[in-house]
Amino acid sequence: MSTTTEHHITPSVELSAATKRVAVVSSSVRNGRMGPAITDWVVDLVKVNQNVEVDLIDLAEISLPSDRELYPGGGPKTEVSSRIEAAEAFVIVTPEYNHSYPASLKRLIDWHYNEWMFKPVMIVAYGVQGGYAAIEHLRGVLAELNMVTIQRCLGLPAPWNTMDEAERYEPGESVTGRLRIALAELDWWASMLTQARDRSPFPS
Protein backbone atom coordinates (compact mmCIF):
# COMPACT_ATOMS: atom_id res chain seq x y z
CA MET A 1 0.00 0.00 0.00
CA SER A 2 1.47 3.34 -1.04
CA THR A 3 2.25 6.00 1.53
CA THR A 4 1.02 9.58 1.32
CA THR A 5 2.25 12.85 2.74
CA GLU A 6 0.38 13.77 5.92
CA HIS A 7 -1.20 17.22 5.97
CA HIS A 8 -2.38 18.71 9.24
CA ILE A 9 -6.03 19.54 9.87
CA THR A 10 -7.25 21.15 13.06
CA PRO A 11 -10.15 18.91 14.18
CA SER A 12 -11.75 21.57 16.37
CA VAL A 13 -12.52 23.91 13.44
CA GLU A 14 -16.22 23.80 12.58
CA LEU A 15 -16.64 24.33 8.86
CA SER A 16 -20.38 24.87 8.86
CA ALA A 17 -22.98 25.78 11.44
CA ALA A 18 -25.55 23.60 9.71
CA THR A 19 -26.28 20.24 11.32
CA LYS A 20 -24.99 17.31 9.29
CA ARG A 21 -26.32 13.78 9.41
CA VAL A 22 -23.54 11.17 9.48
CA ALA A 23 -24.50 7.53 9.06
CA VAL A 24 -22.13 5.11 10.80
CA VAL A 25 -22.37 1.62 9.30
CA SER A 26 -21.40 -1.33 11.49
CA SER A 27 -20.70 -4.09 8.96
CA SER A 28 -20.01 -7.34 10.83
CA VAL A 29 -22.95 -9.65 11.54
CA ARG A 30 -21.06 -12.59 13.06
CA ASN A 31 -21.75 -13.99 16.51
CA GLY A 32 -19.12 -12.77 18.96
CA ARG A 33 -18.23 -9.85 16.69
CA MET A 34 -16.19 -6.99 18.07
CA GLY A 35 -17.50 -4.54 15.51
CA PRO A 36 -19.96 -2.93 17.96
CA ALA A 37 -17.15 -2.02 20.37
CA ILE A 38 -15.20 -0.28 17.61
CA THR A 39 -18.37 1.33 16.27
CA ASP A 40 -19.22 2.72 19.73
CA TRP A 41 -15.74 4.26 19.89
CA VAL A 42 -16.28 5.85 16.47
CA VAL A 43 -19.77 7.12 17.30
CA ASP A 44 -18.55 8.73 20.53
CA LEU A 45 -15.93 10.71 18.62
CA VAL A 46 -18.34 11.68 15.83
CA LYS A 47 -20.72 13.05 18.46
CA VAL A 48 -18.03 15.39 19.81
CA ASN A 49 -18.96 17.69 16.91
CA GLN A 50 -22.07 19.48 18.19
CA ASN A 51 -23.25 20.07 14.62
CA VAL A 52 -23.52 16.36 13.79
CA GLU A 53 -26.47 14.01 14.09
CA VAL A 54 -25.43 10.35 14.09
CA ASP A 55 -27.48 7.55 12.55
CA LEU A 56 -26.09 4.11 13.47
CA ILE A 57 -26.89 1.45 10.87
CA ASP A 58 -26.03 -1.97 12.33
CA LEU A 59 -26.22 -4.58 9.58
CA ALA A 60 -26.92 -7.30 12.15
CA GLU A 61 -30.20 -5.54 12.95
CA ILE A 62 -31.60 -4.97 9.46
CA SER A 63 -32.93 -7.28 6.78
CA LEU A 64 -32.48 -6.69 3.07
CA PRO A 65 -34.73 -8.25 0.40
CA SER A 66 -33.70 -11.29 -1.59
CA ASP A 67 -30.94 -10.58 -4.08
CA ARG A 68 -33.24 -12.08 -6.73
CA GLU A 69 -34.99 -8.69 -6.69
CA LEU A 70 -31.83 -6.71 -7.45
CA TYR A 71 -31.36 -5.01 -10.81
CA PRO A 72 -28.71 -2.63 -12.20
CA GLY A 73 -28.81 0.60 -10.25
CA GLY A 74 -30.16 -0.90 -7.03
CA GLY A 75 -33.52 -2.48 -6.37
CA PRO A 76 -36.79 -1.87 -4.52
CA LYS A 77 -36.66 0.44 -1.51
CA THR A 78 -35.30 -1.19 1.65
CA GLU A 79 -35.90 -0.45 5.32
CA VAL A 80 -32.78 1.77 5.35
CA SER A 81 -33.08 3.47 1.94
CA SER A 82 -34.45 6.68 3.43
CA ARG A 83 -31.76 6.74 6.13
CA ILE A 84 -28.96 6.37 3.58
CA GLU A 85 -30.54 9.03 1.37
CA ALA A 86 -30.82 11.45 4.33
CA ALA A 87 -27.16 11.05 5.33
CA GLU A 88 -24.67 13.65 4.14
CA ALA A 89 -21.60 11.60 5.05
CA PHE A 90 -20.75 8.05 6.05
CA VAL A 91 -18.31 6.21 8.29
CA ILE A 92 -18.05 2.51 7.44
CA VAL A 93 -16.70 0.27 10.21
CA THR A 94 -15.70 -3.07 8.72
CA PRO A 95 -13.60 -6.13 9.48
CA GLU A 96 -11.29 -7.67 6.92
CA TYR A 97 -12.39 -11.18 5.98
CA ASN A 98 -10.21 -13.21 3.62
CA HIS A 99 -8.38 -10.15 2.29
CA SER A 100 -11.57 -8.14 1.67
CA TYR A 101 -14.72 -6.86 3.37
CA PRO A 102 -17.78 -8.91 4.40
CA ALA A 103 -20.68 -9.92 2.17
CA SER A 104 -23.10 -8.15 4.52
CA LEU A 105 -21.55 -4.81 3.56
CA LYS A 106 -21.48 -5.60 -0.17
CA ARG A 107 -25.19 -6.39 -0.03
CA LEU A 108 -25.95 -3.07 1.66
CA ILE A 109 -23.93 -1.23 -0.98
CA ASP A 110 -25.48 -3.09 -3.93
CA TRP A 111 -29.04 -2.62 -2.69
CA HIS A 112 -28.76 1.16 -2.98
CA TYR A 113 -27.51 3.43 -5.71
CA ASN A 114 -28.71 7.04 -5.95
CA GLU A 115 -28.75 7.24 -2.15
CA TRP A 116 -24.93 7.01 -2.04
CA MET A 117 -24.06 9.34 -4.89
CA PHE A 118 -21.77 12.38 -4.48
CA LYS A 119 -21.32 11.91 -0.75
CA PRO A 120 -18.11 11.44 1.29
CA VAL A 121 -17.20 8.30 3.19
CA MET A 122 -14.50 7.38 5.65
CA ILE A 123 -13.53 3.73 6.26
CA VAL A 124 -12.45 2.33 9.63
CA ALA A 125 -11.23 -1.23 9.04
CA TYR A 126 -9.79 -3.77 11.44
CA GLY A 127 -8.07 -7.12 11.26
CA VAL A 128 -4.88 -8.97 12.10
CA GLN A 129 -2.85 -6.64 9.88
CA GLY A 130 -5.14 -3.61 10.14
CA GLY A 131 -7.83 -4.29 7.54
CA TYR A 132 -6.05 -2.39 4.76
CA ALA A 133 -7.07 -4.89 2.06
CA ALA A 134 -10.72 -4.23 2.93
CA ILE A 135 -10.10 -0.47 2.63
CA GLU A 136 -8.51 -0.78 -0.81
CA HIS A 137 -11.26 -3.07 -2.13
CA LEU A 138 -13.93 -0.68 -0.88
CA ARG A 139 -12.33 2.35 -2.53
CA GLY A 140 -12.97 0.98 -6.01
CA VAL A 141 -16.51 -0.08 -5.26
CA LEU A 142 -17.44 3.25 -3.67
CA ALA A 143 -15.88 5.21 -6.53
CA GLU A 144 -18.19 3.36 -8.92
CA LEU A 145 -21.08 4.84 -6.92
CA ASN A 146 -19.70 8.38 -7.32
CA MET A 147 -18.71 8.53 -3.66
CA VAL A 148 -15.62 10.33 -2.37
CA THR A 149 -13.56 8.10 -0.09
CA ILE A 150 -11.49 10.47 2.00
CA GLN A 151 -7.71 10.07 2.10
CA ARG A 152 -7.49 9.49 5.87
CA CYS A 153 -9.04 6.05 6.23
CA LEU A 154 -8.07 4.20 9.40
CA GLY A 155 -6.71 0.67 9.81
CA LEU A 156 -6.74 -0.95 13.25
CA PRO A 157 -4.32 -3.88 13.68
CA ALA A 158 -5.50 -6.59 16.09
CA PRO A 159 -7.90 -4.31 18.01
CA TRP A 160 -8.92 -7.17 20.32
CA ASN A 161 -5.62 -6.59 22.10
CA THR A 162 -6.72 -3.14 23.26
CA MET A 163 -10.09 -3.95 24.82
CA ASP A 164 -10.62 -2.97 28.45
CA GLU A 165 -12.26 -5.10 31.17
CA ALA A 166 -15.72 -3.86 30.15
CA GLU A 167 -15.01 -4.98 26.54
CA ARG A 168 -14.75 -1.41 25.29
CA TYR A 169 -12.26 -0.53 22.60
CA GLU A 170 -9.57 1.72 24.14
CA PRO A 171 -6.80 2.26 21.57
CA GLY A 172 -5.00 5.19 23.18
CA GLU A 173 -4.54 8.82 22.19
CA SER A 174 -2.37 8.21 19.11
CA VAL A 175 -5.05 6.21 17.29
CA THR A 176 -7.87 8.34 18.68
CA GLY A 177 -6.10 11.46 17.43
CA ARG A 178 -5.86 9.97 13.94
CA LEU A 179 -9.59 9.35 13.96
CA ARG A 180 -10.30 12.93 15.06
CA ILE A 181 -8.26 14.27 12.14
CA ALA A 182 -9.99 11.92 9.70
CA LEU A 183 -13.40 13.05 10.96
CA ALA A 184 -12.37 16.68 10.43
CA GLU A 185 -11.58 15.82 6.81
CA LEU A 186 -14.91 14.02 6.46
CA ASP A 187 -16.67 17.09 7.85
CA TRP A 188 -14.98 19.30 5.26
CA TRP A 189 -15.98 17.02 2.39
CA ALA A 190 -19.54 16.81 3.72
CA SER A 191 -19.81 20.61 3.68
CA MET A 192 -18.35 20.94 0.19
CA LEU A 193 -20.32 18.13 -1.43
CA THR A 194 -23.62 19.09 0.21
CA GLN A 195 -23.22 22.62 -1.19
CA ALA A 196 -22.32 21.21 -4.61
CA ARG A 197 -25.35 18.89 -4.70
CA ASP A 198 -27.62 21.79 -3.74
CA ARG A 199 -26.16 24.36 -6.14
CA SER A 200 -25.27 22.24 -9.14
CA PRO A 201 -27.18 18.93 -9.13
CA PHE A 202 -25.68 16.35 -11.43
CA PRO A 203 -27.96 15.88 -14.47
CA SER A 204 -29.80 12.58 -14.28
Tab-separated table of N, CA and C in Angstrom, residues 28-157:
chain	number	residue	atom	x	y	z
A	28	SER	N	-20.091	-5.923	10.469
A	28	SER	CA	-20.010	-7.337	10.831
A	28	SER	C	-21.336	-7.828	11.396
A	29	VAL	N	-21.712	-9.043	11.016
A	29	VAL	CA	-22.947	-9.646	11.539
A	29	VAL	C	-22.662	-10.967	12.260
A	30	ARG	N	-21.414	-11.309	12.448
A	30	ARG	CA	-21.058	-12.592	13.056
A	30	ARG	C	-21.371	-12.622	14.549
A	31	ASN	N	-21.654	-13.820	15.061
A	31	ASN	CA	-21.746	-13.993	16.515
A	31	ASN	C	-20.373	-13.723	17.131
A	32	GLY	N	-20.379	-13.072	18.291
A	32	GLY	CA	-19.120	-12.769	18.962
A	32	GLY	C	-18.325	-11.670	18.305
A	33	ARG	N	-18.923	-10.927	17.404
A	33	ARG	CA	-18.234	-9.853	16.688
A	33	ARG	C	-17.748	-8.761	17.646
A	34	MET	N	-16.662	-8.114	17.272
A	34	MET	CA	-16.191	-6.991	18.073
A	34	MET	C	-16.478	-5.669	17.377
A	35	GLY	N	-17.139	-5.744	16.232
A	35	GLY	CA	-17.498	-4.541	15.506
A	35	GLY	C	-18.251	-3.512	16.334
A	36	PRO	N	-19.241	-3.932	17.165
A	36	PRO	CA	-19.963	-2.926	17.957
A	36	PRO	C	-19.073	-2.131	18.897
A	37	ALA	N	-18.049	-2.746	19.471
A	37	ALA	CA	-17.147	-2.017	20.370
A	37	ALA	C	-16.387	-0.936	19.612
A	38	ILE	N	-15.897	-1.264	18.417
A	38	ILE	CA	-15.196	-0.276	17.614
A	38	ILE	C	-16.166	0.793	17.126
A	39	THR	N	-17.375	0.371	16.738
A	39	THR	CA	-18.372	1.330	16.273
A	39	THR	C	-18.750	2.305	17.379
A	40	ASP	N	-18.903	1.822	18.610
A	40	ASP	CA	-19.217	2.717	19.731
A	40	ASP	C	-18.123	3.768	19.915
A	41	TRP	N	-16.876	3.330	19.784
A	41	TRP	CA	-15.744	4.263	19.888
A	41	TRP	C	-15.829	5.333	18.799
A	42	VAL	N	-16.144	4.905	17.583
A	42	VAL	CA	-16.278	5.846	16.467
A	42	VAL	C	-17.430	6.811	16.711
A	43	VAL	N	-18.582	6.279	17.092
A	43	VAL	CA	-19.768	7.118	17.297
A	43	VAL	C	-19.508	8.170	18.371
A	44	ASP	N	-18.845	7.771	19.455
A	44	ASP	CA	-18.554	8.731	20.532
A	44	ASP	C	-17.731	9.906	20.021
A	45	LEU	N	-16.768	9.630	19.144
A	45	LEU	CA	-15.926	10.706	18.621
A	45	LEU	C	-16.663	11.536	17.573
A	46	VAL	N	-17.534	10.904	16.782
A	46	VAL	CA	-18.336	11.677	15.826
A	46	VAL	C	-19.229	12.657	16.572
A	47	LYS	N	-19.787	12.221	17.699
A	47	LYS	CA	-20.724	13.052	18.455
A	47	LYS	C	-20.062	14.233	19.146
A	48	VAL	N	-18.723	14.249	19.213
A	48	VAL	CA	-18.029	15.389	19.811
A	48	VAL	C	-18.364	16.674	19.044
A	49	ASN	N	-18.548	16.544	17.729
A	49	ASN	CA	-18.957	17.687	16.915
A	49	ASN	C	-20.429	17.980	17.186
A	50	GLN	N	-20.712	19.134	17.791
A	50	GLN	CA	-22.070	19.477	18.188
A	50	GLN	C	-23.003	19.660	16.997
A	51	ASN	N	-22.433	19.836	15.812
A	51	ASN	CA	-23.250	20.067	14.622
A	51	ASN	C	-23.501	18.786	13.831
A	52	VAL	N	-23.335	17.637	14.471
A	52	VAL	CA	-23.519	16.358	13.792
A	52	VAL	C	-24.615	15.542	14.463
A	53	GLU	N	-25.464	14.980	13.633
A	53	GLU	CA	-26.469	14.013	14.089
A	53	GLU	C	-26.050	12.644	13.574
A	54	VAL	N	-25.926	11.670	14.458
A	54	VAL	CA	-25.432	10.346	14.087
A	54	VAL	C	-26.593	9.373	13.896
A	55	ASP	N	-26.536	8.629	12.799
A	55	ASP	CA	-27.481	7.548	12.552
A	55	ASP	C	-26.676	6.255	12.463
A	56	LEU	N	-26.821	5.377	13.450
A	56	LEU	CA	-26.090	4.109	13.471
A	56	LEU	C	-26.883	3.050	12.714
A	57	ILE	N	-26.279	2.521	11.666
A	57	ILE	CA	-26.888	1.451	10.872
A	57	ILE	C	-26.106	0.175	11.143
A	58	ASP	N	-26.667	-0.700	11.968
A	58	ASP	CA	-26.029	-1.966	12.329
A	58	ASP	C	-26.587	-3.047	11.412
A	59	LEU	N	-25.738	-3.613	10.571
A	59	LEU	CA	-26.218	-4.576	9.578
A	59	LEU	C	-26.721	-5.869	10.197
A	60	ALA	N	-26.382	-6.115	11.462
A	60	ALA	CA	-26.918	-7.299	12.149
A	60	ALA	C	-28.369	-7.085	12.563
A	61	GLU	N	-28.850	-5.851	12.482
A	61	GLU	CA	-30.195	-5.541	12.948
A	61	GLU	C	-31.158	-5.168	11.828
A	62	ILE	N	-30.708	-5.272	10.581
A	62	ILE	CA	-31.603	-4.968	9.464
A	62	ILE	C	-31.693	-6.176	8.545
A	63	SER	N	-32.741	-6.211	7.759
A	63	SER	CA	-32.932	-7.282	6.777
A	63	SER	C	-33.102	-6.653	5.399
A	64	LEU	N	-32.355	-7.148	4.447
A	64	LEU	CA	-32.484	-6.694	3.070
A	64	LEU	C	-33.278	-7.714	2.270
A	65	PRO	N	-33.960	-7.297	1.209
A	65	PRO	CA	-34.731	-8.245	0.398
A	65	PRO	C	-33.828	-9.283	-0.262
A	66	SER	N	-34.440	-10.274	-0.867
A	66	SER	CA	-33.696	-11.292	-1.591
A	66	SER	C	-32.955	-10.656	-2.754
A	67	ASP	N	-31.726	-11.120	-2.975
A	67	ASP	CA	-30.940	-10.583	-4.084
A	67	ASP	C	-31.560	-10.909	-5.439
A	68	ARG	N	-32.519	-11.806	-5.482
A	68	ARG	CA	-33.242	-12.080	-6.732
A	68	ARG	C	-33.959	-10.829	-7.238
A	69	GLU	N	-34.253	-9.903	-6.321
A	69	GLU	CA	-34.989	-8.690	-6.690
A	69	GLU	C	-34.073	-7.550	-7.122
A	70	LEU	N	-32.775	-7.755	-7.049
A	70	LEU	CA	-31.830	-6.713	-7.452
A	70	LEU	C	-31.821	-6.530	-8.961
A	71	TYR	N	-31.564	-5.295	-9.395
A	71	TYR	CA	-31.363	-5.010	-10.805
A	71	TYR	C	-30.313	-3.902	-10.909
A	72	PRO	N	-29.745	-3.666	-12.087
A	72	PRO	CA	-28.714	-2.635	-12.202
A	72	PRO	C	-29.221	-1.285	-11.685
A	73	GLY	N	-28.410	-0.676	-10.832
A	73	GLY	CA	-28.806	0.603	-10.249
A	73	GLY	C	-29.554	0.457	-8.945
A	74	GLY	N	-29.525	-0.723	-8.331
A	74	GLY	CA	-30.156	-0.900	-7.026
A	74	GLY	C	-31.265	-1.933	-7.054
A	75	GLY	N	-32.390	-1.571	-6.454
A	75	GLY	CA	-33.521	-2.483	-6.366
A	75	GLY	C	-34.663	-1.768	-5.681
A	76	PRO	N	-35.695	-2.503	-5.262
A	76	PRO	CA	-36.792	-1.871	-4.520
A	76	PRO	C	-36.280	-1.207	-3.246
A	77	LYS	N	-37.037	-0.252	-2.736
A	77	LYS	CA	-36.656	0.439	-1.507
A	77	LYS	C	-36.521	-0.567	-0.365
A	78	THR	N	-35.519	-0.342	0.495
A	78	THR	CA	-35.302	-1.195	1.650
A	78	THR	C	-35.660	-0.435	2.918
A	79	GLU	N	-35.557	-1.099	4.058
A	79	GLU	CA	-35.897	-0.447	5.325
A	79	GLU	C	-34.908	0.649	5.709
A	80	VAL	N	-33.754	0.710	5.032
A	80	VAL	CA	-32.784	1.767	5.346
A	80	VAL	C	-32.545	2.723	4.176
A	81	SER	N	-33.286	2.595	3.099
A	81	SER	CA	-33.081	3.471	1.942
A	81	SER	C	-33.194	4.942	2.317
A	82	SER	N	-34.234	5.280	3.069
A	82	SER	CA	-34.449	6.683	3.426
A	82	SER	C	-33.356	7.198	4.358
A	83	ARG	N	-32.813	6.322	5.205
A	83	ARG	CA	-31.756	6.737	6.127
A	83	ARG	C	-30.454	6.997	5.370
A	84	ILE	N	-30.153	6.160	4.391
A	84	ILE	CA	-28.956	6.371	3.582
A	84	ILE	C	-29.112	7.639	2.747
A	85	GLU	N	-30.294	7.837	2.185
A	85	GLU	CA	-30.538	9.027	1.375
A	85	GLU	C	-30.407	10.303	2.206
A	86	ALA	N	-30.853	10.262	3.470
A	86	ALA	CA	-30.816	11.448	4.333
A	86	ALA	C	-29.418	11.780	4.817
A	87	ALA	N	-28.519	10.809	4.827
A	87	ALA	CA	-27.164	11.051	5.331
A	87	ALA	C	-26.375	11.921	4.374
A	88	GLU	N	-25.549	12.792	4.943
A	88	GLU	CA	-24.675	13.652	4.143
A	88	GLU	C	-23.237	13.147	4.132
A	89	ALA	N	-22.936	12.198	4.994
A	89	ALA	CA	-21.600	11.602	5.045
A	89	ALA	C	-21.724	10.253	5.734
A	90	PHE	N	-20.714	9.408	5.514
A	90	PHE	CA	-20.745	8.052	6.050
A	90	PHE	C	-19.407	7.693	6.686
A	91	VAL	N	-19.484	6.899	7.753
A	91	VAL	CA	-18.315	6.209	8.286
A	91	VAL	C	-18.650	4.719	8.242
A	92	ILE	N	-17.846	3.953	7.532
A	92	ILE	CA	-18.049	2.508	7.445
A	92	ILE	C	-17.039	1.825	8.356
A	93	VAL	N	-17.545	1.054	9.307
A	93	VAL	CA	-16.699	0.266	10.208
A	93	VAL	C	-16.778	-1.185	9.738
A	94	THR	N	-15.648	-1.737	9.311
A	94	THR	CA	-15.695	-3.065	8.717
A	94	THR	C	-14.503	-3.925	9.127
A	95	PRO	N	-14.734	-5.208	9.329
A	95	PRO	CA	-13.603	-6.128	9.482
A	95	PRO	C	-13.022	-6.482	8.123
A	96	GLU	N	-11.843	-7.069	8.137
A	96	GLU	CA	-11.289	-7.674	6.922
A	96	GLU	C	-11.477	-9.178	7.021
A	97	TYR	N	-12.195	-9.728	6.058
A	97	TYR	CA	-12.388	-11.176	5.976
A	97	TYR	C	-11.741	-11.670	4.693
A	98	ASN	N	-10.818	-12.602	4.800
A	98	ASN	CA	-10.207	-13.215	3.617
A	98	ASN	C	-9.729	-12.168	2.611
A	99	HIS	N	-9.022	-11.173	3.121
A	99	HIS	CA	-8.384	-10.150	2.293
A	99	HIS	C	-9.383	-9.202	1.636
A	100	SER	N	-10.589	-9.077	2.208
A	100	SER	CA	-11.565	-8.139	1.672
A	100	SER	C	-12.564	-7.789	2.770
A	101	TYR	N	-13.705	-7.254	2.391
A	101	TYR	CA	-14.719	-6.858	3.368
A	101	TYR	C	-15.883	-7.845	3.316
A	102	PRO	N	-16.761	-7.865	4.312
A	102	PRO	CA	-17.778	-8.910	4.402
A	102	PRO	C	-18.922	-8.761	3.398
A	103	ALA	N	-19.550	-9.896	3.111
A	103	ALA	CA	-20.680	-9.923	2.170
A	103	ALA	C	-21.844	-9.069	2.662
A	104	SER	N	-22.010	-8.964	3.977
A	104	SER	CA	-23.098	-8.148	4.525
A	104	SER	C	-22.977	-6.702	4.062
A	105	LEU	N	-21.765	-6.186	4.001
A	105	LEU	CA	-21.547	-4.808	3.564
A	105	LEU	C	-21.758	-4.679	2.061
A	106	LYS	N	-21.281	-5.655	1.293
A	106	LYS	CA	-21.482	-5.602	-0.167
A	106	LYS	C	-22.958	-5.614	-0.507
A	107	ARG	N	-23.753	-6.365	0.229
A	107	ARG	CA	-25.189	-6.388	-0.032
A	107	ARG	C	-25.821	-5.028	0.252
A	108	LEU	N	-25.416	-4.394	1.361
A	108	LEU	CA	-25.952	-3.066	1.657
A	108	LEU	C	-25.605	-2.088	0.542
A	109	ILE	N	-24.362	-2.133	0.088
A	109	ILE	CA	-23.930	-1.232	-0.983
A	109	ILE	C	-24.743	-1.500	-2.249
A	110	ASP	N	-24.836	-2.752	-2.658
A	110	ASP	CA	-25.480	-3.088	-3.926
A	110	ASP	C	-26.976	-2.801	-3.933
A	111	TRP	N	-27.610	-2.818	-2.761
A	111	TRP	CA	-29.044	-2.621	-2.692
A	111	TRP	C	-29.432	-1.144	-2.796
A	112	HIS	N	-28.467	-0.269	-2.875
A	112	HIS	CA	-28.761	1.158	-2.977
A	112	HIS	C	-27.862	1.756	-4.053
A	113	TYR	N	-28.304	2.835	-4.634
A	113	TYR	CA	-27.510	3.433	-5.712
A	113	TYR	C	-27.532	4.956	-5.621
A	114	ASN	N	-28.638	5.572	-6.000
A	114	ASN	CA	-28.714	7.037	-5.950
A	114	ASN	C	-28.496	7.573	-4.537
A	115	GLU	N	-28.859	6.780	-3.536
A	115	GLU	CA	-28.745	7.238	-2.149
A	115	GLU	C	-27.290	7.529	-1.745
A	116	TRP	N	-26.344	6.843	-2.397
A	116	TRP	CA	-24.933	7.007	-2.043
A	116	TRP	C	-24.267	8.158	-2.783
A	117	MET	N	-24.805	8.565	-3.909
A	117	MET	CA	-24.060	9.342	-4.895
A	117	MET	C	-23.624	10.720	-4.399
A	118	PHE	N	-22.368	11.067	-4.738
A	118	PHE	CA	-21.771	12.383	-4.476
A	118	PHE	C	-21.740	12.734	-2.995
A	119	LYS	N	-21.452	11.716	-2.187
A	119	LYS	CA	-21.315	11.915	-0.746
A	119	LYS	C	-19.967	11.355	-0.285
A	120	PRO	N	-19.414	11.901	0.813
A	120	PRO	CA	-18.113	11.441	1.290
A	120	PRO	C	-18.249	10.274	2.264
A	121	VAL	N	-17.217	9.459	2.296
A	121	VAL	CA	-17.204	8.304	3.186
A	121	VAL	C	-15.804	8.101	3.739
A	122	MET	N	-15.754	7.759	5.006
A	122	MET	CA	-14.498	7.380	5.653
A	122	MET	C	-14.612	5.913	6.054
A	123	ILE	N	-13.523	5.160	5.928
A	123	ILE	CA	-13.532	3.734	6.263
A	123	ILE	C	-12.657	3.499	7.487
A	124	VAL	N	-13.207	2.813	8.475
A	124	VAL	CA	-12.452	2.328	9.627
A	124	VAL	C	-12.455	0.808	9.524
A	125	ALA	N	-11.316	0.218	9.226
A	125	ALA	CA	-11.228	-1.230	9.045
A	125	ALA	C	-10.343	-1.831	10.135
A	126	TYR	N	-10.589	-3.094	10.416
A	126	TYR	CA	-9.794	-3.771	11.438
A	126	TYR	C	-9.549	-5.216	11.044
A	127	GLY	N	-8.445	-5.744	11.547
A	127	GLY	CA	-8.069	-7.120	11.262
A	127	GLY	C	-6.694	-7.397	11.826
A	128	VAL	N	-6.187	-8.586	11.572
A	128	VAL	CA	-4.880	-8.970	12.103
A	128	VAL	C	-3.806	-7.968	11.675
A	129	GLN	N	-3.843	-7.567	10.401
A	129	GLN	CA	-2.846	-6.638	9.875
A	129	GLN	C	-3.397	-5.218	9.725
A	130	GLY	N	-4.600	-4.965	10.197
A	130	GLY	CA	-5.139	-3.612	10.139
A	130	GLY	C	-6.290	-3.403	9.181
A	131	GLY	N	-6.660	-4.422	8.412
A	131	GLY	CA	-7.825	-4.287	7.542
A	131	GLY	C	-7.590	-3.475	6.284
A	132	TYR	N	-6.327	-3.275	5.902
A	132	TYR	CA	-6.051	-2.395	4.762
A	132	TYR	C	-6.519	-2.972	3.425
A	133	ALA	N	-6.562	-4.302	3.305
A	133	ALA	CA	-7.069	-4.885	2.059
A	133	ALA	C	-8.557	-4.566	1.898
A	134	ALA	N	-9.300	-4.591	2.995
A	134	ALA	CA	-10.719	-4.231	2.935
A	134	ALA	C	-10.885	-2.777	2.497
A	135	ILE	N	-10.030	-1.885	3.016
A	135	ILE	CA	-10.103	-0.473	2.632
A	135	ILE	C	-9.872	-0.314	1.137
A	136	GLU	N	-8.839	-0.955	0.605
A	136	GLU	CA	-8.510	-0.782	-0.806
A	136	GLU	C	-9.591	-1.379	-1.703
A	137	HIS	N	-10.186	-2.497	-1.321
A	137	HIS	CA	-11.265	-3.068	-2.127
A	137	HIS	C	-12.489	-2.163	-2.117
A	138	LEU	N	-12.767	-1.562	-0.972
A	138	LEU	CA	-13.931	-0.680	-0.875
A	138	LEU	C	-13.750	0.591	-1.699
A	139	ARG	N	-12.544	1.113	-1.784
A	139	ARG	CA	-12.326	2.353	-2.531
A	139	ARG	C	-12.848	2.238	-3.965
A	140	GLY	N	-12.534	1.155	-4.631
A	140	GLY	CA	-12.965	0.982	-6.013
A	140	GLY	C	-14.464	0.848	-6.144
A	141	VAL	N	-15.062	0.107	-5.229
A	141	VAL	CA	-16.515	-0.082	-5.263
A	141	VAL	C	-17.230	1.238	-5.009
A	142	LEU	N	-16.783	1.989	-4.010
A	142	LEU	CA	-17.440	3.247	-3.666
A	142	LEU	C	-17.240	4.302	-4.751
A	143	ALA	N	-16.094	4.288	-5.417
A	143	ALA	CA	-15.878	5.210	-6.534
A	143	ALA	C	-16.868	4.953	-7.655
A	144	GLU	N	-17.208	3.705	-7.873
A	144	GLU	CA	-18.192	3.363	-8.917
A	144	GLU	C	-19.561	3.963	-8.612
A	145	LEU	N	-19.816	4.233	-7.332
A	145	LEU	CA	-21.082	4.839	-6.916
A	145	LEU	C	-20.979	6.361	-6.803
A	146	ASN	N	-19.919	6.934	-7.367
A	146	ASN	CA	-19.703	8.385	-7.322
A	146	ASN	C	-19.573	8.906	-5.896
A	147	MET	N	-18.996	8.091	-5.012
A	147	MET	CA	-18.714	8.532	-3.660
A	147	MET	C	-17.258	8.993	-3.570
A	148	VAL	N	-16.977	9.876	-2.614
A	148	VAL	CA	-15.617	10.332	-2.367
A	148	VAL	C	-15.118	9.656	-1.098
A	149	THR	N	-14.187	8.713	-1.251
A	149	THR	CA	-13.558	8.099	-0.085
A	149	THR	C	-12.423	9.001	0.354
A	150	ILE	N	-12.494	9.515	1.575
A	150	ILE	CA	-11.487	10.475	2.005
A	150	ILE	C	-10.119	9.794	2.127
A	151	GLN	N	-9.065	10.609	2.085
A	151	GLN	CA	-7.709	10.066	2.102
A	151	GLN	C	-7.382	9.399	3.429
A	152	ARG	N	-7.869	9.959	4.536
A	152	ARG	CA	-7.487	9.486	5.868
A	152	ARG	C	-8.401	8.364	6.361
A	153	CYS	N	-8.370	7.226	5.690
A	153	CYS	CA	-9.043	6.053	6.229
A	153	CYS	C	-8.165	5.441	7.324
A	154	LEU	N	-8.777	4.658	8.201
A	154	LEU	CA	-8.071	4.200	9.402
A	154	LEU	C	-8.054	2.681	9.470
A	155	GLY	N	-6.858	2.107	9.612
A	155	GLY	CA	-6.715	0.670	9.806
A	155	GLY	C	-6.311	0.370	11.243
A	156	LEU	N	-6.977	-0.618	11.843
A	156	LEU	CA	-6.744	-0.954	13.251
A	156	LEU	C	-6.202	-2.381	13.349
A	157	PRO	N	-4.895	-2.545	13.569
A	157	PRO	CA	-4.324	-3.885	13.677
A	157	PRO	C	-4.694	-4.552	15.004
